[in-house]
Every structure is written in C-alpha cells, then in structure tokens.
CSV table of C-alpha atoms and ligand atoms in Angstrom, one decimal:
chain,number,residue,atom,x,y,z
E,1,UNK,CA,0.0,0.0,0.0
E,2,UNK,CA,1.7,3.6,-1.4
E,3,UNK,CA,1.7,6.0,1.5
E,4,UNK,CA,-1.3,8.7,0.4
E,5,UNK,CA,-1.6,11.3,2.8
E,6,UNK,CA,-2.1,14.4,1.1
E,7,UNK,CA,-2.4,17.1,4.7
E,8,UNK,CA,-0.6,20.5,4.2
E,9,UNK,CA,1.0,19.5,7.0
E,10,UNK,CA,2.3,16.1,5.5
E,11,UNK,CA,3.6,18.4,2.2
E,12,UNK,CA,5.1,21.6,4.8
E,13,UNK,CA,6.8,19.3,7.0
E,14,UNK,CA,10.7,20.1,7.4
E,15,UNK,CA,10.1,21.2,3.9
E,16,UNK,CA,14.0,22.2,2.4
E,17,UNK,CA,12.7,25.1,0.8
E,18,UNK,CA,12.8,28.8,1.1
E,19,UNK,CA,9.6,29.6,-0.2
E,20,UNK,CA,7.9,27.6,-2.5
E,21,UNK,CA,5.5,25.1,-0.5
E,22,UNK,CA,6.2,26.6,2.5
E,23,UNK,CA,2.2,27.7,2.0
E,24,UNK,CA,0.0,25.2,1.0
E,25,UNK,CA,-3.8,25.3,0.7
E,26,UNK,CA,-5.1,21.9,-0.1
E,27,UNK,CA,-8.5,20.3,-1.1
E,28,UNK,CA,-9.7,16.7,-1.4
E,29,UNK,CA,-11.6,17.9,-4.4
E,30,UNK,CA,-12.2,21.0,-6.3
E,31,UNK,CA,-13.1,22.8,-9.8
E,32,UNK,CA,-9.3,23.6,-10.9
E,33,UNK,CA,-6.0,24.6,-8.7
E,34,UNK,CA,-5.7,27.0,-11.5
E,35,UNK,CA,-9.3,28.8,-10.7
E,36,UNK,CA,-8.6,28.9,-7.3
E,37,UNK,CA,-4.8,29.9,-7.1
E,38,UNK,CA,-6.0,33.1,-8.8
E,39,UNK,CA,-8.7,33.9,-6.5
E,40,UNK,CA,-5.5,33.6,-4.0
E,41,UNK,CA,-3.3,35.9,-5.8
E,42,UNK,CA,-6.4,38.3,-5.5
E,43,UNK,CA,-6.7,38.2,-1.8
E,44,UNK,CA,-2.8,38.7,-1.4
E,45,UNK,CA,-1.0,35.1,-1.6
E,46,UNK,CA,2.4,34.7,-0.3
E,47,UNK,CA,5.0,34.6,-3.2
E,48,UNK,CA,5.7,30.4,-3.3
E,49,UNK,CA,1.9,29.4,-2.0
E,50,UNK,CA,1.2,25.9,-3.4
E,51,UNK,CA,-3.0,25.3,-4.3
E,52,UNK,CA,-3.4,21.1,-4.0
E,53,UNK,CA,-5.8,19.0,-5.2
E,54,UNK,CA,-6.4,15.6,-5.3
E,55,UNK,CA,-9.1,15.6,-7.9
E,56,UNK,CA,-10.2,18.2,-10.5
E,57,UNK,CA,-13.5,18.5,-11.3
E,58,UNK,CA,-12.8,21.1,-14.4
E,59,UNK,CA,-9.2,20.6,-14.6
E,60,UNK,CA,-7.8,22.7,-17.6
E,61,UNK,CA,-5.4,22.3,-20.4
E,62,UNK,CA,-3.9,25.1,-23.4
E,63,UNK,CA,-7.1,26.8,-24.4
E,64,UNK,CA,-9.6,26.0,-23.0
E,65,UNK,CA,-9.1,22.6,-23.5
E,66,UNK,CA,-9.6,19.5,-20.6
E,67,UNK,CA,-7.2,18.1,-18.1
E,68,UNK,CA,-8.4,15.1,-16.7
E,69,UNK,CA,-7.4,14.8,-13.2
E,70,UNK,CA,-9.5,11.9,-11.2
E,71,UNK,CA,-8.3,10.4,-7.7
E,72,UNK,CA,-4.8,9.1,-7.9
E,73,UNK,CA,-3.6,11.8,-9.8
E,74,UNK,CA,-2.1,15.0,-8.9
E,75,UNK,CA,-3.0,18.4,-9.3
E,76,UNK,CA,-1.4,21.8,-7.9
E,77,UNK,CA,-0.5,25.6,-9.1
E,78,UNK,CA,2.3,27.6,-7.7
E,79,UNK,CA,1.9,31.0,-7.2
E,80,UNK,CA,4.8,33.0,-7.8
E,81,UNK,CA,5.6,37.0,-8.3
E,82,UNK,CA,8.6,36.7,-11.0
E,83,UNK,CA,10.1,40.1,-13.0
E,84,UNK,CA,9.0,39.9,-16.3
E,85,UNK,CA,12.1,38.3,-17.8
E,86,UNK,CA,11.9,35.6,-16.4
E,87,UNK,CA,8.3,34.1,-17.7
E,88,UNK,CA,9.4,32.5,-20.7
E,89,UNK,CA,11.6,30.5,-18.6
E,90,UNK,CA,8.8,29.3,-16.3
E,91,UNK,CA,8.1,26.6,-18.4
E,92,UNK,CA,11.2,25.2,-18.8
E,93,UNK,CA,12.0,25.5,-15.0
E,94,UNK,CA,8.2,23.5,-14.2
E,95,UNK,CA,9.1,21.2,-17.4
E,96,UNK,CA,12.3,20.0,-15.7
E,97,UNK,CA,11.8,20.2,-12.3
E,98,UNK,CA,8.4,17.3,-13.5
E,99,UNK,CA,11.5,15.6,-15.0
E,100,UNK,CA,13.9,15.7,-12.0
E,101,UNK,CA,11.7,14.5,-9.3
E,102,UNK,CA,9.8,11.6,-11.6
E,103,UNK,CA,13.6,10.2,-12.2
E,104,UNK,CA,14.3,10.9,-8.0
E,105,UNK,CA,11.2,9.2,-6.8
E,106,UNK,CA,10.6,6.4,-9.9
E,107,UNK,CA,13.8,5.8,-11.5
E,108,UNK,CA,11.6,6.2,-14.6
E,109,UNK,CA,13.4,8.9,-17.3
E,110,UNK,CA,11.1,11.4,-18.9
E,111,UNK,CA,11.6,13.5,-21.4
E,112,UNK,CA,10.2,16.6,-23.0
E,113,UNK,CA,7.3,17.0,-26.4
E,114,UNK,CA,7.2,21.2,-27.3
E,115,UNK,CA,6.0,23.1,-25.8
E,116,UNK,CA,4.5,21.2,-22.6
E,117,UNK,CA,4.1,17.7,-22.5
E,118,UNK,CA,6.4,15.3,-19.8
E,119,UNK,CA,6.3,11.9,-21.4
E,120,UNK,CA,7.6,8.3,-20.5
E,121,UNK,CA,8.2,6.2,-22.9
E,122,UNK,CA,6.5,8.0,-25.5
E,123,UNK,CA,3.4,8.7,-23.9
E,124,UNK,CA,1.9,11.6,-21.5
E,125,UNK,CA,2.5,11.7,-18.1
E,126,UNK,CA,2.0,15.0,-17.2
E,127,UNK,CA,0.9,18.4,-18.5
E,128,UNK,CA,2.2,22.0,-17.5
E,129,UNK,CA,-0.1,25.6,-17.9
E,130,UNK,CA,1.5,28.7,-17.3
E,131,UNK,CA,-0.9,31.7,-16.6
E,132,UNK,CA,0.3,34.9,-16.1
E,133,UNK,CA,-1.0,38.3,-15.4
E,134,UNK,CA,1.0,41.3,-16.8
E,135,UNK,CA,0.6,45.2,-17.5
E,136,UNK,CA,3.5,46.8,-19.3
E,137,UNK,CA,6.6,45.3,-17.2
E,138,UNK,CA,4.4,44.7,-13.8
E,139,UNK,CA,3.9,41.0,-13.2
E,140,UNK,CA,0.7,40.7,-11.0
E,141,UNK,CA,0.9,37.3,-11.0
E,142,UNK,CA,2.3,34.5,-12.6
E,143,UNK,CA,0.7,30.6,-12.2
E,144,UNK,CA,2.3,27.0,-12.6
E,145,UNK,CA,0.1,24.5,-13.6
E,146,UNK,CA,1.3,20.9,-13.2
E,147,UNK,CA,-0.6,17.9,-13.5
E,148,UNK,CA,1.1,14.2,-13.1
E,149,UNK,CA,-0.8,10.8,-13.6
E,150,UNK,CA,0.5,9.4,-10.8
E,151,UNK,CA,-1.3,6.3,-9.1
E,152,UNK,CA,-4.1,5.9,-12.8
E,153,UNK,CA,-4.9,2.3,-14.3
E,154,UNK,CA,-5.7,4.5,-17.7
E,155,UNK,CA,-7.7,1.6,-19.1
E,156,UNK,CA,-10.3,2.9,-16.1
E,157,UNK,CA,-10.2,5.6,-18.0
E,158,UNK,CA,-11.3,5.9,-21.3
E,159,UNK,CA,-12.2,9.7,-21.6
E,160,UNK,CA,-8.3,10.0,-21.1
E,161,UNK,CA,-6.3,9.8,-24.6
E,162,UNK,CA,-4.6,6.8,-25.8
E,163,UNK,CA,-1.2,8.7,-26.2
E,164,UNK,CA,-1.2,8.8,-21.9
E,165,UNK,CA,0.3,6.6,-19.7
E,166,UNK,CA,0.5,7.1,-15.6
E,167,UNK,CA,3.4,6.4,-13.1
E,168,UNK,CA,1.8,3.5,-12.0
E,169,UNK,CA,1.1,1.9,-15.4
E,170,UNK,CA,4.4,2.4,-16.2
E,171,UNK,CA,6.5,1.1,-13.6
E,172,UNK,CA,3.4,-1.9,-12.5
E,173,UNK,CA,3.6,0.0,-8.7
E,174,UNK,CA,2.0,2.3,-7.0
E,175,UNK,CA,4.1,6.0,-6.1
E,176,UNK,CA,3.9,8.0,-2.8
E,177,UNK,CA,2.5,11.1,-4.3
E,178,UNK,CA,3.8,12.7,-1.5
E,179,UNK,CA,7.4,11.9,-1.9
E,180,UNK,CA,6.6,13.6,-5.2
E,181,UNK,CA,5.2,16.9,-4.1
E,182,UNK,CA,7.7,17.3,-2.1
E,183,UNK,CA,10.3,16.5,-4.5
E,184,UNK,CA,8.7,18.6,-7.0
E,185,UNK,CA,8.6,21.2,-4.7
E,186,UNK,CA,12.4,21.3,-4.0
E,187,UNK,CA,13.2,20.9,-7.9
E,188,UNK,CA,11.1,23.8,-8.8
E,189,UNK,CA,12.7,26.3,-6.2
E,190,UNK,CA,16.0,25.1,-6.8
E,191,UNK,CA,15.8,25.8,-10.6
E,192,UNK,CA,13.5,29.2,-10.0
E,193,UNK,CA,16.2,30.3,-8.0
E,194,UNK,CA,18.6,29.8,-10.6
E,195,UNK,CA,17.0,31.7,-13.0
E,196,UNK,CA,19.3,35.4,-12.6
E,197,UNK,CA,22.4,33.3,-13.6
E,198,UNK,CA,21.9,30.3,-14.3
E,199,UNK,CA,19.1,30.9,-17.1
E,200,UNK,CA,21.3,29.9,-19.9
E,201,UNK,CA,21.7,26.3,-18.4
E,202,UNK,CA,18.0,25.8,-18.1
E,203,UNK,CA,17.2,27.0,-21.3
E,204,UNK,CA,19.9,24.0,-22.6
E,205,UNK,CA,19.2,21.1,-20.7
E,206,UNK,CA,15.1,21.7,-21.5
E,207,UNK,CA,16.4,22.2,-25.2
E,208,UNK,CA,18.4,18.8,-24.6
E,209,UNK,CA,15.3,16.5,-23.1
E,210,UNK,CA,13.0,17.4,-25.9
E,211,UNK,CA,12.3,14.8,-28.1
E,212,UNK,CA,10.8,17.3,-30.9
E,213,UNK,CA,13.9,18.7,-31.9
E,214,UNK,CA,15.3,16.8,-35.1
E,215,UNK,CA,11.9,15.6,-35.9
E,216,UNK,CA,9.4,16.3,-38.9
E,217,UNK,CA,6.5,17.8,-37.7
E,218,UNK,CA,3.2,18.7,-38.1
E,219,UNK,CA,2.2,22.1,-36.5
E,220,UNK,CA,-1.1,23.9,-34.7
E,221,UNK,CA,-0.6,27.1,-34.7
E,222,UNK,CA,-4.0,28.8,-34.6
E,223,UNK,CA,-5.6,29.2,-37.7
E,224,UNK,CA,-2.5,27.8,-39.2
E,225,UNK,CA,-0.9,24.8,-39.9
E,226,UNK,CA,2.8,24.1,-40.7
E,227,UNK,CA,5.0,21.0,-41.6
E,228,UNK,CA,8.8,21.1,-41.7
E,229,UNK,CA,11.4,19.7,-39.5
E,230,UNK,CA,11.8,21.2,-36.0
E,231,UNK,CA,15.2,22.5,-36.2
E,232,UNK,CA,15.4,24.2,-32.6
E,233,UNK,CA,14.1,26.2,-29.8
E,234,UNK,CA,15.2,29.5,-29.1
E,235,UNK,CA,16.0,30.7,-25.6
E,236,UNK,CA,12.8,32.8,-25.1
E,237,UNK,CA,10.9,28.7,-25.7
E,238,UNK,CA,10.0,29.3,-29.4
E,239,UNK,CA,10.1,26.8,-31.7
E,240,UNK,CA,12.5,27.4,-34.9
E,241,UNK,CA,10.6,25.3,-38.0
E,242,UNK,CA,12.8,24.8,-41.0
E,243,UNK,CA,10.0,24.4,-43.9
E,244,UNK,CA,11.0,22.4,-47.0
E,245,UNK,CA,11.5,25.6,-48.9
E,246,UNK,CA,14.5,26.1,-46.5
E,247,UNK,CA,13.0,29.1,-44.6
E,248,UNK,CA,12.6,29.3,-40.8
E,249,UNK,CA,10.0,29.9,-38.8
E,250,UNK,CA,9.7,31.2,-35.1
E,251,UNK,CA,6.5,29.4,-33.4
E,252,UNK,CA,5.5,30.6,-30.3
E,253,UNK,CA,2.6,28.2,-29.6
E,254,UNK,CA,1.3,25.4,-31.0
E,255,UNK,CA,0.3,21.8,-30.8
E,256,UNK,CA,3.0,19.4,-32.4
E,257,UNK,CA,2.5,16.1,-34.3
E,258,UNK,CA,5.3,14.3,-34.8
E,259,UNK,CA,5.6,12.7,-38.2
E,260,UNK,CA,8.5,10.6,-38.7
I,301,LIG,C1,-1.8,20.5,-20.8
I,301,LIG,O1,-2.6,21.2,-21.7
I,301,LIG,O2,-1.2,19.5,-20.9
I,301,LIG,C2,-1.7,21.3,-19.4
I,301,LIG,C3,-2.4,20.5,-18.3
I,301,LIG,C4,-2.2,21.2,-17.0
I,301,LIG,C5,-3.0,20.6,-16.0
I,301,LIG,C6,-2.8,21.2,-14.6
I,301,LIG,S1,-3.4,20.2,-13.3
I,301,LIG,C7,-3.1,21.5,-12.2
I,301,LIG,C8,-3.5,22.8,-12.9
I,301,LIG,N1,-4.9,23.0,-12.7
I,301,LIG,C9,-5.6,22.9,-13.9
I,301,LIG,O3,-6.8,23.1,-14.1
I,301,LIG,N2,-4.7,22.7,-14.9
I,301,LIG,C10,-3.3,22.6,-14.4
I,301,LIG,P1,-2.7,20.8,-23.3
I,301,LIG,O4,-1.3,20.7,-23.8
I,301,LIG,O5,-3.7,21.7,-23.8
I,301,LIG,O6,-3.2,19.3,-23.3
I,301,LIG,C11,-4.6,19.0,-23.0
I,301,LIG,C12,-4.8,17.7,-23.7
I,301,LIG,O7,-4.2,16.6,-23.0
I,301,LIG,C13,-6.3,17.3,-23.8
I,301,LIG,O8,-6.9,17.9,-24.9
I,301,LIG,C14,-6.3,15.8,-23.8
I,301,LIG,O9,-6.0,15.4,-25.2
I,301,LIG,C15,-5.0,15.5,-23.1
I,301,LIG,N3,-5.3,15.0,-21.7
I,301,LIG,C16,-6.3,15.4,-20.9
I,301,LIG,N4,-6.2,14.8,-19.7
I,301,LIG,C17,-5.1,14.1,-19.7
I,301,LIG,C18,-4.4,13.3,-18.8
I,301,LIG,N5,-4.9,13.1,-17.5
I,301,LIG,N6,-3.3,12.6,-19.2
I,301,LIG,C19,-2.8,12.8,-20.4
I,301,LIG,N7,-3.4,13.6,-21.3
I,301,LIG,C20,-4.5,14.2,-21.0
C-alpha cells in the first residue's frame, strides 16, 4: 500500500525550501487549482503558495481545453511574483523540475514534447499551464500548472487519450505522491532560483530533453498549420521550423505532431 496522505501538514513538514511550499492550501476535491490559485493571488497570496488538489473537477489544459485529473492523480499551481524576464523560462523551469523529481522518486526517465508535455516512454504523463497576469513590465501574478498521472490504471479511463500513460502503469507500482510533491517542490525552487544566472543552463538542458527537436512535424498554430522539421528552440521557448523551402519559422505556440 503507497503511502497517500495528502495534509498541508504532510507536504510543509521540514520542507528544504525557502519559499515555494512553504504555503500550502489543499482540497480533497475542487473545480481547478488554477481557478482557485488566482482567486488567492487576488486576496494577497504569499509569493511560493502551493493550491493542491487531489481531484479536479474542471481541470484545464492550453485553451480551453480538458485536463483530466480523477483520484490518484495529482494536481497543484504555484503562485509566484517573477520580473517579467523571467516568464518564458517558467516553463522550462516546471518542465524540468516534473522531469527531475519523476527520475528521484521512480527511476523512470522522462523526457520533453514542445511546448508542454512530460512523457515516458512516449506517452503523456504529465501536462504543465503557465498563466500569467502582466501590465507593461508589472507582473501581477504569474501561475504553474502541473498535473502528473500518478497512481491511474488508464484503461479505467477511457475519456483519457490513448497517447497517456500514468506512473503506475508504467512502472506496474504504485508511487507515494507525497514523496513527489515534495520532491517537485524542491526541484522547482531550486531551478527558480537559478534563473538570474543560471538561465542559460536551463534554457539548454530543457532544449536537450525534448524529443521534438530533429523531428518532422506537423504544427497547430492557430488558424494555421505548418510542416517542416523542427530545427530548434530558441532561448525565449519558441520553436524554430525549418520548412522544406529552406525558410525558418519562429512558433511561439502550437500543438505538435510528430511525423517521422
Ligand atoms: C496541458 O494542456 O497539458 C496542461 C495541463 C495542465 C493541468 C494542470 S493540473 C493543475 C492545474 N490546474 C488545472 O486546471 N490545470 C493545471 P494541453 O497541452 O492543452 O493538453 C490538453 C490535452 O491533453 C487534452 O486535450 C487531452 O487530449 C489530453 N489530456 C487530458 N487529460 C489528460 C491526462 N490526464 N493525461 C494525459 N493527457 C490528458
């Protein structure tokens, strides 16, 4: 039996960080850590305050779309107050820190789909959202999004894509969801912290785990759709697309397909 407990006091406990967990509000069940992380931010939030859930009820993906989150996964925003330079890098610092502490507590080895998808072995194991408010240069807030199939048997779920696979699936165990909080926790600090000079280092070890790069493609961009071969990602987390014509494209969203 995998060790469940999900109490603030469980996540806070001797907690090696600085700031990030150090406030946690946690529910059994709610609408979407997202939805209620803002509210927080509106009522003054300390910088670092962690919003838990074990089960979403309108869990959110990229626009507008779904994130299924039933018991035995895991759900939580992190509410930070970040200068402005540093939100493109917010996804690559949540991206790896979801790679860092899966390896720690698993052994399993993730890696990276552009612009937001942690996968093992190919398949979906977690999704990141970044939402951010901004005016001019004032951040008012900025959001991390992370959701993790942790303890899923995806056949139980259907309404969950194919192309997903859980923690537990994966390694035939269950996972002490708590030992990855916390880990998670400590991984996303540690990198955030890094950020004024270590940024450069980030931006190349995400760059290194994605599995996109080298790849033809398929791309979503909005109305638009692109094919080429996904040469590289710039530092600011844009996607270069070399089309056959030999011309190169900056995406800054999208969804990717990979063709080859
Ligand atoms: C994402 O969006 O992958 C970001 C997901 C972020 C979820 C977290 S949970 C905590 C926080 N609170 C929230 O409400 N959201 C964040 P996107 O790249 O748009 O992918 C969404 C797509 O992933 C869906 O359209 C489905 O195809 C697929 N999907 C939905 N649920 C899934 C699951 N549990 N596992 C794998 N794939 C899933």
């Amino acid at each position: 039996m995998v060790e469940d407990s999900l109490s603030p006091a469980s996540i806070t406990d001797k907690l090696e960080t600085r700031f990030i967990g150090q406030q946690v509000i946690y529910y059994s069940r709610l609408t979407s850590t997202m939805e209620v992380a803002k509210q927080e931010t509106q009522q003054g939030a300390a910088d670092g305050t962690v919003v838990i859930a074990s089960e979403q009820t309108a869990g959110r993906g990229r626009l507008k779309r779904v994130w299924l989150s039933p018991k035995g996964s895991l759900a939580l925003s992190i509410i930070l107050y970040p200068s402005v330079v540093y939100l493109p890098s917010l996804i690559m610092v949540a991206s790896l820190a979801v790679v860092h502490s899966i390896e720690a507590v698993t052994g399993l080895k993730p890696r990276l789909k552009w612009p937001n998808d942690v996968l093992v072995n190919g398949r979906k194991v977690s999704g990141i959202l970044i939402e951010n408010s901004v005016r001019g240069n004032i951040v008012n807030y900025a959001i991390i999004g992370i959701g993790v199939n942790v303890n899923l048997r995806l056949p139980d779920f259907p309404e969950i894509p194919p192309a997903a696979t859980s923690l537990s699936d994966e390694l035939g165990r269950g996972v002490s969801r708590l030992a990855l909080i916390r880990r998670l926790l400590i991984e996303v600090e540690k990198l955030y912290l890094t950020l004024p000079t270590g940024g450069e280092s980030i931006y190349q070890e995400w760059r290194d785990n994605l599995v996109t790069l080298g790849r033809r493609v398929q791309i979503k961009s909005g109305k638009t759709d692109y094919e080429g071969i996904a040469e590289s990602v710039a530092s600011d987390g844009g996607l270069l697309l070399r089309h056959p014509d030999g011309s190169l494209t900056k995406i800054v969203a999208g969804d990717v397909t990979l063709r080859d």
